[in-house]
XYZ file of C-alpha atoms in Angstrom:
154
model
C 133.532 71.483 85.505
C 130.330 71.399 89.060
C 133.555 73.478 90.558
C 132.706 76.717 87.421
C 129.166 75.488 87.861
C 129.551 75.940 91.659
C 130.627 78.611 91.167
C 129.338 80.811 89.072
C 126.075 79.634 91.120
C 128.043 81.166 94.097
C 128.499 84.708 91.713
C 124.501 84.461 89.837
C 122.886 84.440 94.011
C 125.085 87.322 94.549
C 124.294 89.154 92.679
C 120.638 88.226 92.819
C 121.418 89.292 96.953
C 122.560 92.825 95.356
C 120.515 94.213 93.454
C 117.987 93.017 95.514
C 120.346 95.916 98.225
C 120.749 98.383 95.980
C 117.644 98.863 94.381
C 115.398 98.305 98.161
C 113.880 95.296 97.795
C 115.770 93.583 99.808
C 115.363 95.852 103.137
C 112.412 96.539 104.881
C 111.157 100.267 106.274
C 110.802 99.752 110.720
C 106.941 101.671 110.728
C 106.028 102.808 114.482
C 103.068 101.021 114.870
C 104.428 97.530 114.580
C 104.138 94.337 116.566
C 105.949 91.747 116.337
C 102.784 89.133 115.529
C 102.490 91.921 112.637
C 102.238 90.164 109.498
C 105.700 89.604 108.540
C 105.217 91.455 104.780
C 104.409 95.084 106.656
C 108.111 97.208 105.984
C 108.622 94.863 102.786
C 108.735 96.507 99.384
C 105.187 94.780 97.902
C 105.501 92.008 95.057
C 103.679 93.199 91.087
C 101.100 90.812 92.341
C 98.639 89.683 89.825
C 94.975 89.574 91.305
C 91.232 88.104 90.405
C 89.363 92.132 90.753
C 85.430 91.985 90.406
C 84.632 93.694 87.444
C 81.605 96.505 88.199
C 79.365 93.996 86.003
C 80.261 91.073 88.252
C 82.433 90.039 86.120
C 86.410 88.306 87.170
C 89.856 89.356 85.689
C 92.692 88.700 86.466
C 95.684 92.314 86.713
C 98.808 92.590 88.239
C 98.466 95.484 90.818
C 100.791 97.922 89.244
C 97.986 98.733 87.529
C 96.015 100.751 89.875
C 99.468 102.806 91.451
C 100.099 105.024 89.563
C 97.890 107.424 91.324
C 99.758 108.097 93.793
C 96.430 107.247 96.586
C 97.478 104.708 99.356
C 95.490 101.156 97.943
C 93.877 98.605 100.454
C 93.879 95.323 98.148
C 91.222 92.636 100.513
C 88.312 90.460 98.917
C 84.411 92.163 99.793
C 84.210 90.256 102.402
C 86.974 91.284 104.865
C 87.471 93.237 107.999
C 89.305 95.910 106.290
C 87.327 97.241 103.659
C 84.769 98.236 106.769
C 87.738 99.511 109.118
C 89.191 101.642 106.464
C 85.552 103.405 105.382
C 86.719 106.769 106.567
C 89.221 107.162 104.967
C 88.249 106.472 101.454
C 88.749 110.142 100.608
C 92.458 108.892 100.604
C 92.631 105.503 99.424
C 92.028 103.493 96.384
C 90.302 100.174 97.430
C 90.752 96.995 94.715
C 88.543 94.365 95.683
C 90.529 91.166 94.416
C 88.739 87.434 95.620
C 92.014 86.735 94.797
C 95.458 87.518 95.730
C 98.274 85.223 93.893
C 101.137 85.529 96.790
C 100.335 82.500 99.678
C 101.123 84.661 102.653
C 98.838 87.248 102.143
C 95.125 87.477 102.171
C 94.234 91.455 102.051
C 97.809 94.643 102.457
C 97.553 98.479 102.429
C 100.392 99.932 99.986
C 101.978 102.928 100.018
C 102.281 105.332 96.921
C 105.665 103.682 96.951
C 104.764 100.798 97.514
C 106.252 99.789 100.104
C 103.450 97.095 102.877
C 102.204 100.000 106.043
C 99.647 96.788 106.402
C 99.054 92.694 105.549
C 97.076 89.938 106.499
C 97.785 86.458 106.150
C 94.782 84.340 103.983
C 94.393 81.744 107.279
C 93.980 85.063 110.073
C 91.479 87.956 109.098
C 94.361 90.809 110.791
C 94.131 92.641 113.057
C 92.175 95.490 111.477
C 93.546 98.352 115.233
C 97.320 97.708 113.491
C 95.193 98.353 109.955
C 93.543 101.892 111.465
C 96.619 103.368 113.404
C 98.040 102.815 110.174
C 95.493 104.305 108.838
C 96.134 106.837 111.156
C 100.197 107.064 110.788
C 99.687 107.455 106.294
C 96.905 109.294 105.940
C 95.598 111.316 109.310
C 92.200 111.614 111.011
C 89.389 109.559 109.484
C 86.639 111.681 107.726
C 83.345 109.082 108.657
C 83.996 107.197 112.219
C 86.334 104.023 112.083
C 84.547 101.293 111.393
C 81.649 103.031 109.624
C 80.052 101.479 106.850
C 80.253 102.652 103.232
C 77.632 102.173 100.349
């Protein structure tokens, strides 16, 4: 019986690995601007995260990231006080900004997500993130900013 259980377990693991490979979930895209010290999720498909979102009237509600990915635009997911919000100000006309007070991923505090679901830039909770790398990613995918980089957007 132990042998059968071990074999079934191996088969399940093989199916899960095969599924991740064929669906692209296990693949990582290499972007020309990533560095050895860049966040390890850059280039991977973003999971459908659950976030705590601040509404316009100041209320907090839970929402899935997939709710915001239907526009075909890049998404910047970050807390309101994250340096990424200011760093991306020049691209706000080509970018959906989702202000999240909490993200249900222990290694992620902010992310730039491409329309295909790939994480183009990310930062960890214990690090503010490399906003220079964020701006390089934004220039790579969205072109020149329309406002000066670092400008405050009302």
